[in-house]
């Protein structure tokens, strides 16, 4: 069955009693036992609940994994995965990554003796240099957030297997509709499902998918023990959003590509970071391992003084954090999503005070270009007029 059909049919044939094509929200936290020693398969909602079960089975199938786990947020999903590691373990992590992941690793996991080294995961010399005798895992973002760096997953996951370490891939920006890391050798896939999978800026959720019986059993234990699970109402909202994922991702990509090309020749723009552009260094690898591109990209204005007026003058595009919803959002990573990353690290990677991140929605592309063009024009006029 094609991906589009799998997505549209999530939960539609799972309810055997009434035949409801929209799977019900089971609000129950406790479930009756038929008799002593017997169970319906549901005992307590933290361990398993009917609505969440349908979602978890769906994401496992979509990502070609063996088990899925729905968590209360993307960060809760990360914490659940990181609990797999022990005091004294070391992780290799993508150099350019979401600031919240860096915060969790450096401000919390480091306190429990789990250390991290950040490298360009396409640089095998850097990977070998970062590898230690206590290295137990590698966490890869591809594309990275916010600079859209691409990692060759097949090569790096093969390297991880050769080293005997767990490979974890954050697939938030591409979703299983466009990229399936487990098919390329990854052991674990993670999503901030708040983003493209939910797609409507109305549900907070995280998803984990594992490959392999032992790893799946260990993750099930951690998921149940930590208990940061997704509630039934949010599970239902997420499934509803995922039904239209294919349509939305196609529109996100078409809009983002058109706007990125528009900015590429704009006189106020220095650089555009988007792997759909032939000039992007990861263009060939992205085309090899993915069937399309995400709807988010970043760009640098020529003068940092343009940032504030651009954000003030956009109207259709909202100045807001997050990404992946049907509404277009623009973010200033240096003071928002990546503020927890130390200045020297941000500057080394390229997340400076001229960088803006654009999550392109599904509005008409002409309206988005007009809004962005007007904001840039107004910002330039203010700059040239001394702010008047």
mmCIF file of C-alpha atoms in Angstrom:
data_model
loop_
_atom_site.group_PDB
_atom_site.id
_atom_site.type_symbol
_atom_site.label_atom_id
_atom_site.label_comp_id
_atom_site.label_asym_id
_atom_site.label_seq_id
_atom_site.Cartn_x
_atom_site.Cartn_y
_atom_site.Cartn_z
ATOM 1 C CA UNK A 1 0.000 0.000 0.000
ATOM 2 C CA UNK A 2 1.282 3.460 -0.882
ATOM 3 C CA UNK A 3 2.175 5.932 1.870
ATOM 4 C CA UNK A 4 -0.679 8.292 0.973
ATOM 5 C CA UNK A 5 -3.220 5.510 1.486
ATOM 6 C CA UNK A 6 -1.657 4.365 4.763
ATOM 7 C CA UNK A 7 -1.832 7.909 6.107
ATOM 8 C CA UNK A 8 -5.432 8.533 5.060
ATOM 9 C CA UNK A 9 -6.574 5.229 6.591
ATOM 10 C CA UNK A 10 -4.957 5.622 10.048
ATOM 11 C CA UNK A 11 -7.436 4.184 12.559
ATOM 12 C CA UNK A 12 -10.243 3.822 10.024
ATOM 13 C CA UNK A 13 -10.563 0.028 10.253
ATOM 14 C CA UNK A 14 -9.457 -0.422 13.873
ATOM 15 C CA UNK A 15 -12.840 -0.121 15.649
ATOM 16 C CA UNK A 16 -14.599 -3.505 15.265
ATOM 17 C CA UNK A 17 -17.776 -2.887 17.288
ATOM 18 C CA UNK A 18 -19.320 0.149 15.576
ATOM 19 C CA UNK A 19 -17.169 0.398 12.461
ATOM 20 C CA UNK A 20 -16.392 4.051 13.194
ATOM 21 C CA UNK A 21 -13.995 5.352 10.539
ATOM 22 C CA UNK A 22 -12.596 7.866 13.039
ATOM 23 C CA UNK A 23 -11.168 5.861 15.907
ATOM 24 C CA UNK A 24 -12.764 6.841 19.238
ATOM 25 C CA UNK A 25 -11.107 8.735 22.065
ATOM 26 C CA UNK A 26 -10.944 6.294 24.968
ATOM 27 C CA UNK A 27 -10.636 8.604 27.966
ATOM 28 C CA UNK A 28 -10.383 5.741 30.476
ATOM 29 C CA UNK A 29 -7.287 5.318 32.641
ATOM 30 C CA UNK A 30 -8.346 1.951 34.150
ATOM 31 C CA UNK A 31 -9.749 -1.142 32.442
ATOM 32 C CA UNK A 32 -11.828 -3.982 33.880
ATOM 33 C CA UNK A 33 -10.250 -7.458 34.145
ATOM 34 C CA UNK A 34 -12.524 -10.309 32.956
ATOM 35 C CA UNK A 35 -11.322 -12.358 35.945
ATOM 36 C CA UNK A 36 -8.224 -12.960 38.041
ATOM 37 C CA UNK A 37 -5.204 -13.537 35.822
ATOM 38 C CA UNK A 38 -6.920 -12.300 32.674
ATOM 39 C CA UNK A 39 -6.595 -9.003 30.841
ATOM 40 C CA UNK A 40 -8.163 -7.401 27.795
ATOM 41 C CA UNK A 41 -4.684 -6.202 26.885
ATOM 42 C CA UNK A 42 -5.368 -2.888 28.594
ATOM 43 C CA UNK A 43 -4.773 -2.523 32.316
ATOM 44 C CA UNK A 44 -3.659 1.039 33.012
ATOM 45 C CA UNK A 45 -3.480 3.906 30.518
ATOM 46 C CA UNK A 46 0.147 4.809 31.235
ATOM 47 C CA UNK A 47 1.173 1.377 29.979
ATOM 48 C CA UNK A 48 -1.274 1.123 27.090
ATOM 49 C CA UNK A 49 -4.490 2.808 26.026
ATOM 50 C CA UNK A 50 -6.661 2.018 22.973
ATOM 51 C CA UNK A 51 -6.423 5.383 21.207
ATOM 52 C CA UNK A 52 -2.690 5.707 21.772
ATOM 53 C CA UNK A 53 -2.140 2.115 20.650
ATOM 54 C CA UNK A 54 -3.598 2.839 17.200
ATOM 55 C CA UNK A 55 -1.325 5.874 16.819
ATOM 56 C CA UNK A 56 1.758 3.955 17.973
ATOM 57 C CA UNK A 57 1.101 1.080 15.610
ATOM 58 C CA UNK A 58 0.561 3.521 12.746
ATOM 59 C CA UNK A 59 3.854 5.380 13.202
ATOM 60 C CA UNK A 60 5.758 2.079 13.531
ATOM 61 C CA UNK A 61 4.398 0.936 10.172
ATOM 62 C CA UNK A 62 4.991 4.303 8.494
ATOM 63 C CA UNK A 63 8.640 4.368 9.669
ATOM 64 C CA UNK A 64 9.255 0.657 8.869
ATOM 65 C CA UNK A 65 9.968 -0.023 12.548
ATOM 66 C CA UNK A 66 8.872 -2.707 14.999
ATOM 67 C CA UNK A 67 7.349 -0.597 17.767
ATOM 68 C CA UNK A 68 6.088 2.940 18.268
ATOM 69 C CA UNK A 69 5.792 5.019 21.430
ATOM 70 C CA UNK A 70 3.781 8.220 21.812
ATOM 71 C CA UNK A 71 5.054 10.773 24.322
ATOM 72 C CA UNK A 72 3.698 14.001 25.773
ATOM 73 C CA UNK A 73 6.143 16.156 23.764
ATOM 74 C CA UNK A 74 9.179 15.883 21.524
ATOM 75 C CA UNK A 75 11.403 16.628 24.519
ATOM 76 C CA UNK A 76 9.672 13.889 26.519
ATOM 77 C CA UNK A 77 10.446 11.506 23.669
ATOM 78 C CA UNK A 78 14.108 12.555 23.731
ATOM 79 C CA UNK A 79 14.290 12.124 27.500
ATOM 80 C CA UNK A 80 12.793 8.650 27.200
ATOM 81 C CA UNK A 81 15.436 7.715 24.622
ATOM 82 C CA UNK A 82 18.275 9.227 26.649
ATOM 83 C CA UNK A 83 17.173 7.149 29.657
ATOM 84 C CA UNK A 84 18.371 4.139 27.653
ATOM 85 C CA UNK A 85 21.919 5.278 28.413
ATOM 86 C CA UNK A 86 23.767 4.993 31.725
ATOM 87 C CA UNK A 87 26.126 7.022 33.858
ATOM 88 C CA UNK A 88 29.508 7.201 32.139
ATOM 89 C CA UNK A 89 28.120 6.740 28.633
ATOM 90 C CA UNK A 90 29.096 9.098 25.814
ATOM 91 C CA UNK A 91 27.065 10.264 22.817
ATOM 92 C CA UNK A 92 28.070 11.752 19.474
ATOM 93 C CA UNK A 93 25.587 14.421 18.369
ATOM 94 C CA UNK A 94 25.019 16.525 15.252
ATOM 95 C CA UNK A 95 26.859 19.829 15.537
ATOM 96 C CA UNK A 96 23.947 21.938 14.303
ATOM 97 C CA UNK A 97 20.842 20.945 16.239
ATOM 98 C CA UNK A 98 17.751 22.206 17.995
ATOM 99 C CA UNK A 99 18.605 24.259 21.070
ATOM 100 C CA UNK A 100 16.234 22.301 23.314
ATOM 101 C CA UNK A 101 18.122 19.087 22.563
ATOM 102 C CA UNK A 102 21.405 20.783 23.477
ATOM 103 C CA UNK A 103 19.842 22.086 26.708
ATOM 104 C CA UNK A 104 18.612 18.614 27.671
ATOM 105 C CA UNK A 105 22.001 17.049 27.003
ATOM 106 C CA UNK A 106 24.165 19.705 28.657
ATOM 107 C CA UNK A 107 21.974 20.907 31.533
ATOM 108 C CA UNK A 108 20.340 17.639 32.557
ATOM 109 C CA UNK A 109 21.908 14.504 31.080
ATOM 110 C CA UNK A 110 25.426 15.758 31.860
ATOM 111 C CA UNK A 111 24.444 15.966 35.544
ATOM 112 C CA UNK A 112 23.758 12.229 35.432
ATOM 113 C CA UNK A 113 27.098 11.436 33.821
ATOM 114 C CA UNK A 114 26.050 11.141 30.162
ATOM 115 C CA UNK A 115 28.407 13.284 28.076
ATOM 116 C CA UNK A 116 28.171 14.475 24.480
ATOM 117 C CA UNK A 117 30.504 15.542 21.677
ATOM 118 C CA UNK A 118 29.117 17.647 18.813
ATOM 119 C CA UNK A 119 30.477 17.045 15.318
ATOM 120 C CA UNK A 120 29.636 17.409 11.655
ATOM 121 C CA UNK A 121 28.191 13.930 11.160
ATOM 122 C CA UNK A 122 29.232 13.904 7.500
ATOM 123 C CA UNK A 123 32.889 14.229 8.468
ATOM 124 C CA UNK A 124 34.140 10.700 9.124
ATOM 125 C CA UNK A 125 37.450 11.963 10.467
ATOM 126 C CA UNK A 126 35.484 14.010 12.989
ATOM 127 C CA UNK A 127 33.315 11.000 13.829
ATOM 128 C CA UNK A 128 36.366 8.805 14.381
ATOM 129 C CA UNK A 129 37.980 11.546 16.442
ATOM 130 C CA UNK A 130 34.903 11.886 18.630
ATOM 131 C CA UNK A 131 34.481 8.144 19.173
ATOM 132 C CA UNK A 132 35.509 6.956 22.630
ATOM 133 C CA UNK A 133 35.610 3.605 24.370
ATOM 134 C CA UNK A 134 32.444 4.604 26.269
ATOM 135 C CA UNK A 135 30.541 5.916 23.215
ATOM 136 C CA UNK A 136 27.150 4.218 23.152
ATOM 137 C CA UNK A 137 25.095 6.185 20.644
ATOM 138 C CA UNK A 138 24.924 8.788 17.909
ATOM 139 C CA UNK A 139 22.089 11.313 17.514
ATOM 140 C CA UNK A 140 21.638 12.718 14.019
ATOM 141 C CA UNK A 141 19.452 15.545 12.790
ATOM 142 C CA UNK A 142 19.046 15.608 9.017
ATOM 143 C CA UNK A 143 18.192 18.161 7.842
ATOM 144 C CA UNK A 144 19.545 20.001 10.856
ATOM 145 C CA UNK A 145 17.720 22.813 12.569
ATOM 146 C CA UNK A 146 18.196 25.593 11.555
ATOM 147 C CA UNK A 147 21.000 25.383 8.949
ATOM 148 C CA UNK A 148 19.623 22.443 6.964
ATOM 149 C CA UNK A 149 22.836 20.393 6.980
ATOM 150 C CA UNK A 150 22.352 16.923 5.456
ATOM 151 C CA UNK A 151 23.888 13.693 6.755
ATOM 152 C CA UNK A 152 24.336 10.594 4.606
ATOM 153 C CA UNK A 153 22.293 8.271 6.809
ATOM 154 C CA UNK A 154 23.201 5.038 5.062
ATOM 155 C CA UNK A 155 26.916 5.676 5.546
ATOM 156 C CA UNK A 156 26.752 6.984 9.107
ATOM 157 C CA UNK A 157 24.333 4.311 10.332
ATOM 158 C CA UNK A 158 26.589 1.638 8.807
ATOM 159 C CA UNK A 159 29.532 3.244 10.652
ATOM 160 C CA UNK A 160 27.521 3.170 13.896
ATOM 161 C CA UNK A 161 26.704 -0.522 13.443
ATOM 162 C CA UNK A 162 30.359 -1.274 12.803
ATOM 163 C CA UNK A 163 31.195 0.521 16.058
ATOM 164 C CA UNK A 164 28.436 -1.279 17.948
ATOM 165 C CA UNK A 165 26.553 1.880 18.940
ATOM 166 C CA UNK A 166 22.902 2.869 18.682
ATOM 167 C CA UNK A 167 21.959 5.257 15.872
ATOM 168 C CA UNK A 168 19.137 7.713 16.597
ATOM 169 C CA UNK A 169 17.729 9.923 13.845
ATOM 170 C CA UNK A 170 15.506 12.948 14.366
ATOM 171 C CA UNK A 171 13.122 12.775 11.409
ATOM 172 C CA UNK A 172 10.919 15.693 12.464
ATOM 173 C CA UNK A 173 11.589 17.906 9.458
ATOM 174 C CA UNK A 174 10.994 15.321 6.735
ATOM 175 C CA UNK A 175 8.521 12.853 8.315
ATOM 176 C CA UNK A 176 8.159 9.269 7.062
ATOM 177 C CA UNK A 177 6.371 10.591 3.982
ATOM 178 C CA UNK A 178 9.701 11.883 2.646
ATOM 179 C CA UNK A 179 12.399 9.959 4.549
ATOM 180 C CA UNK A 180 12.511 6.681 6.470
ATOM 181 C CA UNK A 181 15.792 6.423 8.404
ATOM 182 C CA UNK A 182 15.215 2.854 9.633
ATOM 183 C CA UNK A 183 15.245 1.678 6.009
ATOM 184 C CA UNK A 184 18.674 3.348 5.777
ATOM 185 C CA UNK A 185 20.026 1.548 8.849
ATOM 186 C CA UNK A 186 18.924 3.602 11.866
ATOM 187 C CA UNK A 187 17.954 1.886 15.126
ATOM 188 C CA UNK A 188 15.670 4.592 16.540
ATOM 189 C CA UNK A 189 13.675 7.389 14.919
ATOM 190 C CA UNK A 190 12.287 10.319 16.874
ATOM 191 C CA UNK A 191 9.750 13.002 15.963
ATOM 192 C CA UNK A 192 8.570 16.172 17.523
ATOM 193 C CA UNK A 193 5.087 15.266 16.342
ATOM 194 C CA UNK A 194 3.959 18.749 17.338
ATOM 195 C CA UNK A 195 5.394 19.831 14.001
ATOM 196 C CA UNK A 196 4.574 18.337 10.583
ATOM 197 C CA UNK A 197 2.870 15.164 11.791
ATOM 198 C CA UNK A 198 0.300 17.116 13.800
ATOM 199 C CA UNK A 199 0.475 19.923 11.297
ATOM 200 C CA UNK A 200 -1.985 22.406 12.800
ATOM 201 C CA UNK A 201 -0.160 24.021 15.754
ATOM 202 C CA UNK A 202 -2.731 22.543 18.130
ATOM 203 C CA UNK A 203 -1.201 19.406 19.642
ATOM 204 C CA UNK A 204 1.988 18.834 21.666
ATOM 205 C CA UNK A 205 3.431 15.360 21.101
ATOM 206 C CA UNK A 206 6.539 13.271 20.513
ATOM 207 C CA UNK A 207 6.941 9.897 18.789
ATOM 208 C CA UNK A 208 9.623 7.196 19.000
ATOM 209 C CA UNK A 209 10.036 4.258 16.640
ATOM 210 C CA UNK A 210 12.431 1.377 17.318
ATOM 211 C CA UNK A 211 13.798 -1.447 15.215
ATOM 212 C CA UNK A 212 14.599 -4.823 16.754
ATOM 213 C CA UNK A 213 12.912 -6.918 19.455
ATOM 214 C CA UNK A 214 15.342 -6.244 22.298
ATOM 215 C CA UNK A 215 15.562 -2.506 21.719
ATOM 216 C CA UNK A 216 11.767 -2.275 21.395
ATOM 217 C CA UNK A 217 11.270 -4.125 24.675
ATOM 218 C CA UNK A 218 13.740 -1.857 26.451
ATOM 219 C CA UNK A 219 12.052 1.259 25.074
ATOM 220 C CA UNK A 220 8.637 -0.053 26.151
ATOM 221 C CA UNK A 221 9.990 -0.460 29.686
ATOM 222 C CA UNK A 222 11.381 3.097 29.702
ATOM 223 C CA UNK A 223 8.202 4.555 28.174
ATOM 224 C CA UNK A 224 6.035 2.938 30.843
ATOM 225 C CA UNK A 225 8.434 3.621 33.718
ATOM 226 C CA UNK A 226 9.054 7.304 32.945
ATOM 227 C CA UNK A 227 5.400 7.774 32.096
ATOM 228 C CA UNK A 228 5.589 10.856 29.867
ATOM 229 C CA UNK A 229 2.954 9.321 27.615
ATOM 230 C CA UNK A 230 0.527 10.992 25.239
ATOM 231 C CA UNK A 231 -3.077 11.316 26.374
ATOM 232 C CA UNK A 232 -6.002 9.942 24.344
ATOM 233 C CA UNK A 233 -7.345 13.293 23.138
ATOM 234 C CA UNK A 234 -3.934 14.389 21.857
ATOM 235 C CA UNK A 235 -3.381 10.949 20.311
ATOM 236 C CA UNK A 236 -6.631 11.396 18.383
ATOM 237 C CA UNK A 237 -5.693 14.933 17.288
ATOM 238 C CA UNK A 238 -2.332 13.688 16.073
ATOM 239 C CA UNK A 239 -3.883 10.868 14.070
ATOM 240 C CA UNK A 240 -6.319 13.328 12.514
ATOM 241 C CA UNK A 241 -3.438 15.570 11.492
ATOM 242 C CA UNK A 242 -1.418 12.696 10.042
ATOM 243 C CA UNK A 243 -4.243 11.729 7.677
ATOM 244 C CA UNK A 244 -3.494 14.806 5.539
ATOM 245 C CA UNK A 245 0.315 14.676 5.906
ATOM 246 C CA UNK A 246 0.970 13.752 2.253
ATOM 247 C CA UNK A 247 -1.073 16.643 0.896
ATOM 248 C CA UNK A 248 0.408 19.126 3.330
ATOM 249 C CA UNK A 249 4.036 18.122 2.778
ATOM 250 C CA UNK A 250 3.636 18.473 -0.997
ATOM 251 C CA UNK A 251 2.302 22.020 -0.566
ATOM 252 C CA UNK A 252 4.888 22.919 2.099
ATOM 253 C CA UNK A 253 7.699 21.832 -0.231
ATOM 254 C CA UNK A 254 6.316 23.584 -3.309
ATOM 255 C CA UNK A 255 5.849 26.843 -1.406
ATOM 256 C CA UNK A 256 9.222 26.661 0.336
ATOM 257 C CA UNK A 257 11.075 25.942 -2.906
ATOM 258 C CA UNK A 258 9.470 28.892 -4.688
ATOM 259 C CA UNK A 259 10.177 31.291 -1.812
ATOM 260 C CA UNK A 260 13.752 30.052 -1.347
ATOM 261 C CA UNK A 261 14.427 30.681 -5.050
ATOM 262 C CA UNK A 262 12.876 34.152 -4.715
ATOM 263 C CA UNK A 263 15.168 34.984 -1.778
ATOM 264 C CA UNK A 264 18.210 33.544 -3.534
ATOM 265 C CA UNK A 265 18.330 36.557 -5.851
ATOM 266 C CA UNK A 266 17.005 39.173 -3.435
ATOM 267 C CA UNK A 267 19.469 42.055 -2.903
ATOM 268 C CA UNK A 268 18.986 42.072 0.885
ATOM 269 C CA UNK A 269 19.710 38.351 1.324
ATOM 270 C CA UNK A 270 23.182 36.875 1.710
ATOM 271 C CA UNK A 271 22.516 33.139 1.967
ATOM 272 C CA UNK A 272 19.623 30.688 1.749
ATOM 273 C CA UNK A 273 19.892 27.301 3.462
ATOM 274 C CA UNK A 274 17.543 24.835 1.784
ATOM 275 C CA UNK A 275 18.488 21.381 0.434
ATOM 276 C CA UNK A 276 16.096 21.639 -2.521
ATOM 277 C CA UNK A 277 18.433 24.227 -4.040
ATOM 278 C CA UNK A 278 21.073 22.841 -6.379
ATOM 279 C CA UNK A 279 23.648 25.093 -4.684
ATOM 280 C CA UNK A 280 23.128 23.374 -1.318
ATOM 281 C CA UNK A 281 26.133 21.153 -0.390
ATOM 282 C CA UNK A 282 23.812 18.334 0.688
ATOM 283 C CA UNK A 283 21.653 18.450 -2.452
ATOM 284 C CA UNK A 284 22.850 15.132 -3.935
ATOM 285 C CA UNK A 285 22.671 13.201 -0.651
ATOM 286 C CA UNK A 286 19.227 14.615 0.091
ATOM 287 C CA UNK A 287 17.959 13.451 -3.299
ATOM 288 C CA UNK A 288 19.487 10.012 -2.728
ATOM 289 C CA UNK A 289 17.914 9.274 0.645
ATOM 290 C CA UNK A 290 14.686 11.299 0.571
ATOM 291 C CA UNK A 291 11.765 11.587 -1.831
ATOM 292 C CA UNK A 292 11.359 15.320 -1.305
ATOM 293 C CA UNK A 293 12.130 18.299 0.884
ATOM 294 C CA UNK A 294 10.749 19.845 4.014
ATOM 295 C CA UNK A 295 8.847 23.120 4.200
ATOM 296 C CA UNK A 296 11.331 24.906 6.421
ATOM 297 C CA UNK A 297 14.498 26.777 5.504
ATOM 298 C CA UNK A 298 16.727 29.498 6.893
ATOM 299 C CA UNK A 299 18.232 32.597 5.347
ATOM 300 C CA UNK A 300 20.626 35.378 6.300
ATOM 301 C CA UNK A 301 19.930 39.032 5.724
ATOM 302 C CA UNK A 302 22.874 41.231 4.731
ATOM 303 C CA UNK A 303 22.605 43.446 7.804
ATOM 304 C CA UNK A 304 21.513 42.352 11.295
ATOM 305 C CA UNK A 305 19.651 45.659 11.634
ATOM 306 C CA UNK A 306 17.129 44.366 9.079
ATOM 307 C CA UNK A 307 15.917 41.571 11.361
ATOM 308 C CA UNK A 308 13.755 43.592 13.764
ATOM 309 C CA UNK A 309 11.853 45.579 11.117
ATOM 310 C CA UNK A 310 11.334 42.477 8.949
ATOM 311 C CA UNK A 311 9.752 40.663 11.899
ATOM 312 C CA UNK A 312 7.681 43.741 12.726
ATOM 313 C CA UNK A 313 6.361 44.215 9.181
ATOM 314 C CA UNK A 314 5.357 40.660 8.265
ATOM 315 C CA UNK A 315 1.585 40.265 8.500
ATOM 316 C CA UNK A 316 0.440 36.997 6.910
ATOM 317 C CA UNK A 317 3.566 35.286 8.227
ATOM 318 C CA UNK A 318 3.531 35.128 12.059
ATOM 319 C CA UNK A 319 6.597 35.920 14.165
ATOM 320 C CA UNK A 320 6.396 32.831 16.382
ATOM 321 C CA UNK A 321 8.342 29.786 17.502
ATOM 322 C CA UNK A 322 7.697 26.240 16.294
ATOM 323 C CA UNK A 323 7.356 24.937 12.747
ATOM 324 C CA UNK A 324 5.506 22.498 10.556
ATOM 325 C CA UNK A 325 1.975 23.849 10.841
ATOM 326 C CA UNK A 326 -0.322 24.939 8.037
ATOM 327 C CA UNK A 327 0.276 28.566 9.057
ATOM 328 C CA UNK A 328 3.572 30.216 8.082
ATOM 329 C CA UNK A 329 5.849 31.127 10.995
ATOM 330 C CA UNK A 330 9.133 33.021 11.129
ATOM 331 C CA UNK A 331 11.603 32.554 13.979
ATOM 332 C CA UNK A 332 14.787 34.310 15.071
ATOM 333 C CA UNK A 333 16.904 31.342 16.264
ATOM 334 C CA UNK A 334 19.602 33.372 18.052
ATOM 335 C CA UNK A 335 17.133 34.604 20.670
ATOM 336 C CA UNK A 336 14.411 31.953 20.452
ATOM 337 C CA UNK A 337 14.920 28.289 19.531
ATOM 338 C CA UNK A 338 18.711 28.302 19.964
ATOM 339 C CA UNK A 339 19.166 30.761 22.821
ATOM 340 C CA UNK A 340 20.359 27.990 25.162
ATOM 341 C CA UNK A 341 23.326 27.179 22.943
ATOM 342 C CA UNK A 342 26.392 29.218 24.006
ATOM 343 C CA UNK A 343 27.220 32.171 21.762
ATOM 344 C CA UNK A 344 30.607 30.836 20.676
ATOM 345 C CA UNK A 345 29.051 27.540 19.536
ATOM 346 C CA UNK A 346 26.215 29.286 17.689
ATOM 347 C CA UNK A 347 28.662 31.541 15.891
ATOM 348 C CA UNK A 348 30.926 28.631 14.988
ATOM 349 C CA UNK A 349 28.024 26.811 13.363
ATOM 350 C CA UNK A 350 26.566 29.908 11.727
ATOM 351 C CA UNK A 351 23.517 30.647 13.870
ATOM 352 C CA UNK A 352 24.258 34.363 14.140
ATOM 353 C CA UNK A 353 22.264 37.572 14.531
ATOM 354 C CA UNK A 354 21.485 37.727 10.772
ATOM 355 C CA UNK A 355 19.783 34.332 10.543
ATOM 356 C CA UNK A 356 16.015 33.918 10.235
ATOM 357 C CA UNK A 357 14.172 30.584 10.049
ATOM 358 C CA UNK A 358 11.041 30.359 7.934
ATOM 359 C CA UNK A 359 8.483 27.582 8.405
ATOM 360 C CA UNK A 360 6.506 27.918 5.190
ATOM 361 C CA UNK A 361 2.822 27.093 5.494
ATOM 362 C CA UNK A 362 0.223 26.079 2.938
ATOM 363 C CA UNK A 363 -1.094 29.558 2.108
ATOM 364 C CA UNK A 364 -0.933 30.700 -1.510
ATOM 365 C CA UNK A 365 2.704 31.198 -2.422
ATOM 366 C CA UNK A 366 2.043 34.555 -4.115
ATOM 367 C CA UNK A 367 0.617 35.948 -0.876
ATOM 368 C CA UNK A 368 3.606 34.703 1.117
ATOM 369 C CA UNK A 369 6.117 36.202 -1.324
ATOM 370 C CA UNK A 370 4.218 39.483 -1.331
ATOM 371 C CA UNK A 371 4.197 39.605 2.481
ATOM 372 C CA UNK A 372 7.892 38.793 2.749
ATOM 373 C CA UNK A 373 8.827 41.178 -0.059
ATOM 374 C CA UNK A 374 6.869 44.018 1.562
ATOM 375 C CA UNK A 375 8.536 43.372 4.940
ATOM 376 C CA UNK A 376 11.999 43.432 3.366
ATOM 377 C CA UNK A 377 11.160 46.599 1.445
ATOM 378 C CA UNK A 378 9.926 48.348 4.591
ATOM 379 C CA UNK A 379 12.959 47.190 6.556
ATOM 380 C CA UNK A 380 15.321 48.539 3.912
ATOM 381 C CA UNK A 381 13.481 51.876 3.861
ATOM 382 C CA UNK A 382 13.795 52.174 7.634
ATOM 383 C CA UNK A 383 17.478 51.318 7.506
ATOM 384 C CA UNK A 384 18.197 53.835 4.793
ATOM 385 C CA UNK A 385 16.077 56.465 6.548
ATOM 386 C CA UNK A 386 17.858 56.023 9.838
ATOM 387 C CA UNK A 387 14.929 54.251 11.462
ATOM 388 C CA UNK A 388 12.319 56.964 10.692
#
